[in-house]
Amino acid sequence: MAWTFPGSSEPPRLRQRLSRLPAWPVYPLAVLPVIWLFWQGATGRIGIEPVEAVEHRLGLWALWALLAGLAVTPLRRLAGLNLMRFRRAIGLVAFFYLCCHLLTWAVLDVQGLAAAWADIVRRPYVTVGMAGLLLLLPLAATSWNGAIRRMGGRAWRRLHRLVYPAVLLGAVHFVMLRKGWQLEPLLYLGLAIVLIAARFLPTGKRSSPNR
């Protein structure tokens, strides 16, 4: 049941406006900040450690996008705000940011596949982050209508529930990356747990949670 405000027609109007918006502009709008970020890094406008700054921001943007994707269903249930048409785009944007994050780390930070593999094996926070990325690979590969038809809706939904452990691993990666117990990554981890739990709350209808 969605929350409504007596005497206000704004929620229906907002829903109507959102229903007219296409999802495709999400993709170019997501690419532009990456171009700007790399330009800042290349021109020395992002601090004394540009590679680290670019790497960190890309990872953080990916986590933001993953959390935004998880928030779509709770927003629909609690506020009546239907953003389902944007969820696939948000998920693919998150995967794009993660790939940029990975490439920045492998090419510009550790500078080589051998060094990257050594970090994956020796550093637990890298292992956790890589595990989260690997879980997202089949989701990105099947985020098109043809995959849904070939797999069947039920099997597709089961596969895409991998997003839950993937987001948790990403948040844990952030917690482990920071030295000591810092508030910011713990807040992201807590938010991920809350959003995942909210998707399984009873709604009065018998339905399995979708991605």
CSV table of C-alpha atoms in Angstrom, one decimal:
chain,number,residue,atom,x,y,z
A,1,MET,CA,0.0,0.0,0.0
A,2,ALA,CA,1.5,3.3,-1.0
A,3,TRP,CA,1.6,6.3,1.3
A,4,THR,CA,-0.6,9.2,0.1
A,5,PHE,CA,-1.2,12.7,1.3
A,6,PRO,CA,-4.8,13.8,1.6
A,7,GLY,CA,-5.8,16.7,-0.6
A,8,SER,CA,-2.7,16.4,-2.8
A,9,SER,CA,-2.7,15.4,-6.5
A,10,GLU,CA,1.1,15.7,-6.8
A,11,PRO,CA,1.9,11.9,-6.5
A,12,PRO,CA,-0.4,11.0,-9.4
A,13,ARG,CA,1.0,13.9,-11.4
A,14,LEU,CA,4.5,12.8,-10.7
A,15,ARG,CA,3.7,9.3,-11.7
A,16,GLN,CA,2.2,10.5,-15.0
A,17,ARG,CA,5.3,12.6,-15.7
A,18,LEU,CA,7.6,9.7,-15.0
A,19,SER,CA,5.6,7.4,-17.2
A,20,ARG,CA,6.3,9.6,-20.1
A,21,LEU,CA,10.1,9.7,-19.6
A,22,PRO,CA,12.1,7.3,-21.7
A,23,ALA,CA,14.9,5.3,-20.1
A,24,TRP,CA,17.6,5.7,-22.7
A,25,PRO,CA,18.8,9.1,-21.6
A,26,VAL,CA,20.1,7.4,-18.4
A,27,TYR,CA,23.0,6.0,-20.4
A,28,PRO,CA,24.6,9.1,-21.9
A,29,LEU,CA,23.9,11.0,-18.6
A,30,ALA,CA,25.9,8.3,-16.8
A,31,VAL,CA,28.8,8.3,-19.3
A,32,LEU,CA,29.3,12.1,-19.1
A,33,PRO,CA,30.5,12.2,-15.5
A,34,VAL,CA,33.1,9.4,-16.3
A,35,ILE,CA,34.5,11.4,-19.1
A,36,TRP,CA,34.7,14.5,-16.9
A,37,LEU,CA,36.3,12.5,-14.1
A,38,PHE,CA,39.0,11.0,-16.3
A,39,TRP,CA,39.7,14.5,-17.8
A,40,GLN,CA,40.1,15.9,-14.3
A,41,GLY,CA,42.5,13.1,-13.5
A,42,ALA,CA,44.5,13.5,-16.7
A,43,THR,CA,44.9,17.3,-16.1
A,44,GLY,CA,45.8,17.1,-12.5
A,45,ARG,CA,42.6,18.7,-11.2
A,46,ILE,CA,41.6,16.0,-8.8
A,47,GLY,CA,44.3,16.1,-6.1
A,48,ILE,CA,47.8,14.7,-5.6
A,49,GLU,CA,46.7,11.1,-6.1
A,50,PRO,CA,44.6,11.3,-9.3
A,51,VAL,CA,44.5,7.5,-10.0
A,52,GLU,CA,43.3,6.7,-6.5
A,53,ALA,CA,40.7,9.5,-6.6
A,54,VAL,CA,39.3,8.3,-9.9
A,55,GLU,CA,39.3,4.7,-8.8
A,56,HIS,CA,37.5,5.6,-5.5
A,57,ARG,CA,34.9,7.7,-7.2
A,58,LEU,CA,34.0,5.2,-9.8
A,59,GLY,CA,33.6,2.5,-7.1
A,60,LEU,CA,31.4,4.8,-5.1
A,61,TRP,CA,29.3,5.7,-8.1
A,62,ALA,CA,28.8,2.0,-8.8
A,63,LEU,CA,27.7,1.4,-5.3
A,64,TRP,CA,25.3,4.4,-5.5
A,65,ALA,CA,23.8,3.0,-8.7
A,66,LEU,CA,23.4,-0.5,-7.2
A,67,LEU,CA,21.6,0.9,-4.2
A,68,ALA,CA,19.4,3.0,-6.4
A,69,GLY,CA,18.4,-0.1,-8.3
A,70,LEU,CA,17.5,-1.8,-5.0
A,71,ALA,CA,15.5,1.2,-4.0
A,72,VAL,CA,13.1,1.0,-7.0
A,73,THR,CA,10.8,-1.7,-5.5
A,74,PRO,CA,10.6,-0.2,-2.0
A,75,LEU,CA,9.8,3.2,-3.5
A,76,ARG,CA,7.0,1.7,-5.5
A,77,ARG,CA,5.5,-0.2,-2.5
A,78,LEU,CA,5.8,2.6,0.0
A,79,ALA,CA,5.5,5.8,-2.0
A,80,GLY,CA,3.7,4.7,-5.1
A,81,LEU,CA,6.6,6.0,-7.2
A,82,ASN,CA,7.0,3.6,-10.1
A,83,LEU,CA,10.6,3.8,-11.5
A,84,MET,CA,10.6,0.2,-12.8
A,85,ARG,CA,11.2,1.4,-16.4
A,86,PHE,CA,14.6,2.8,-15.3
A,87,ARG,CA,15.8,-0.1,-13.2
A,88,ARG,CA,17.5,-2.0,-16.1
A,89,ALA,CA,19.3,1.1,-17.1
A,90,ILE,CA,20.4,1.8,-13.5
A,91,GLY,CA,21.7,-1.7,-13.2
A,92,LEU,CA,23.7,-1.5,-16.4
A,93,VAL,CA,25.1,1.9,-15.4
A,94,ALA,CA,26.2,0.3,-12.1
A,95,PHE,CA,28.0,-2.4,-14.1
A,96,PHE,CA,29.6,0.1,-16.4
A,97,TYR,CA,30.9,2.1,-13.4
A,98,LEU,CA,32.3,-1.1,-11.9
A,99,CYS,CA,34.1,-2.0,-15.1
A,100,CYS,CA,35.6,1.4,-15.3
A,101,HIS,CA,36.6,1.0,-11.6
A,102,LEU,CA,38.2,-2.3,-12.3
A,103,LEU,CA,40.1,-1.1,-15.4
A,104,THR,CA,41.4,2.0,-13.5
A,105,TRP,CA,42.6,-0.3,-10.8
A,106,ALA,CA,44.2,-2.9,-13.1
A,107,VAL,CA,45.7,-0.7,-15.7
A,108,LEU,CA,46.5,2.6,-13.9
A,109,ASP,CA,46.9,1.5,-10.3
A,110,VAL,CA,48.5,-2.0,-10.1
A,111,GLN,CA,49.5,-1.8,-13.8
A,112,GLY,CA,49.3,-5.3,-15.0
A,113,LEU,CA,47.4,-8.6,-14.9
A,114,ALA,CA,50.0,-10.4,-12.8
A,115,ALA,CA,50.0,-7.7,-10.1
A,116,ALA,CA,46.2,-7.6,-10.2
A,117,TRP,CA,45.9,-11.3,-9.8
A,118,ALA,CA,48.4,-11.2,-6.9
A,119,ASP,CA,46.2,-8.5,-5.2
A,120,ILE,CA,43.1,-10.6,-5.7
A,121,VAL,CA,44.7,-13.6,-4.0
A,122,ARG,CA,46.5,-11.7,-1.2
A,123,ARG,CA,44.2,-8.9,-0.3
A,124,PRO,CA,40.8,-9.9,1.2
A,125,TYR,CA,39.0,-6.7,0.3
A,126,VAL,CA,40.1,-7.1,-3.3
A,127,THR,CA,38.9,-10.7,-3.3
A,128,VAL,CA,35.5,-9.6,-1.9
A,129,GLY,CA,35.1,-6.8,-4.5
A,130,MET,CA,36.0,-9.1,-7.3
A,131,ALA,CA,33.5,-11.7,-6.1
A,132,GLY,CA,30.8,-9.1,-6.2
A,133,LEU,CA,31.7,-8.0,-9.7
A,134,LEU,CA,31.7,-11.7,-10.9
A,135,LEU,CA,28.2,-12.1,-9.6
A,136,LEU,CA,27.0,-9.2,-11.7
A,137,LEU,CA,28.5,-10.5,-14.9
A,138,PRO,CA,25.6,-12.9,-15.7
A,139,LEU,CA,23.1,-10.2,-14.8
A,140,ALA,CA,24.6,-7.7,-17.2
A,141,ALA,CA,24.8,-10.4,-19.9
A,142,THR,CA,21.1,-11.2,-19.5
A,143,SER,CA,19.7,-7.7,-19.1
A,144,TRP,CA,17.9,-7.7,-22.5
A,145,ASN,CA,14.4,-8.8,-23.5
A,146,GLY,CA,15.6,-11.8,-25.6
A,147,ALA,CA,17.3,-13.3,-22.5
A,148,ILE,CA,14.1,-13.1,-20.5
A,149,ARG,CA,12.2,-14.9,-23.3
A,150,ARG,CA,14.9,-17.6,-23.7
A,151,MET,CA,15.3,-18.3,-20.0
A,152,GLY,CA,11.7,-17.8,-19.0
A,153,GLY,CA,10.6,-15.2,-16.5
A,154,ARG,CA,10.9,-17.4,-13.4
A,155,ALA,CA,14.5,-18.6,-14.2
A,156,TRP,CA,15.5,-15.0,-15.1
A,157,ARG,CA,14.2,-13.6,-11.9
A,158,ARG,CA,16.0,-16.3,-9.9
A,159,LEU,CA,19.3,-15.5,-11.6
A,160,HIS,CA,18.9,-11.8,-11.0
A,161,ARG,CA,18.5,-12.3,-7.3
A,162,LEU,CA,22.3,-12.5,-7.4
A,163,VAL,CA,22.2,-8.8,-7.2
A,164,TYR,CA,21.5,-9.1,-3.5
A,165,PRO,CA,24.8,-10.8,-2.5
A,166,ALA,CA,26.6,-8.7,-5.1
A,167,VAL,CA,25.5,-5.4,-3.5
A,168,LEU,CA,26.4,-6.7,0.0
A,169,LEU,CA,29.8,-7.8,-1.2
A,170,GLY,CA,30.3,-4.4,-2.8
A,171,ALA,CA,29.4,-2.7,0.5
A,172,VAL,CA,31.6,-5.0,2.5
A,173,HIS,CA,34.5,-4.3,0.1
A,174,PHE,CA,34.1,-0.6,0.9
A,175,VAL,CA,34.1,-1.3,4.6
A,176,MET,CA,37.2,-3.4,4.4
A,177,LEU,CA,38.9,-0.9,2.1
A,178,ARG,CA,38.8,1.8,4.8
A,179,LYS,CA,41.2,1.6,7.7
A,180,GLY,CA,39.3,1.1,11.0
A,181,TRP,CA,35.5,1.2,11.4
A,182,GLN,CA,34.5,4.4,9.5
A,183,LEU,CA,31.0,5.6,9.5
A,184,GLU,CA,30.5,6.2,5.7
A,185,PRO,CA,31.0,2.7,4.5
A,186,LEU,CA,29.1,1.3,7.4
A,187,LEU,CA,26.1,3.5,6.5
A,188,TYR,CA,26.2,2.1,2.9
A,189,LEU,CA,26.3,-1.4,4.2
A,190,GLY,CA,23.4,-0.7,6.6
A,191,LEU,CA,21.4,0.9,3.7
A,192,ALA,CA,22.1,-2.2,1.5
A,193,ILE,CA,20.8,-4.5,4.2
A,194,VAL,CA,17.7,-2.3,4.8
A,195,LEU,CA,16.9,-2.1,1.1
A,196,ILE,CA,17.3,-5.9,0.6
A,197,ALA,CA,15.1,-6.6,3.6
A,198,ALA,CA,12.5,-4.2,2.4
A,199,ARG,CA,12.1,-6.1,-0.8
A,200,PHE,CA,11.0,-9.2,1.1
A,201,LEU,CA,8.4,-7.5,3.4
A,202,PRO,CA,4.8,-8.8,3.0
A,203,THR,CA,2.7,-6.5,0.8
A,204,GLY,CA,-0.7,-8.3,1.1
A,205,LYS,CA,-0.1,-10.0,-2.3
A,206,ARG,CA,1.6,-13.3,-2.9
A,207,SER,CA,4.4,-12.5,-5.2
A,208,SER,CA,8.1,-13.4,-5.3
A,209,PRO,CA,10.5,-10.5,-5.1
A,210,ASN,CA,12.0,-9.5,-8.5
A,211,ARG,CA,15.3,-7.9,-9.2
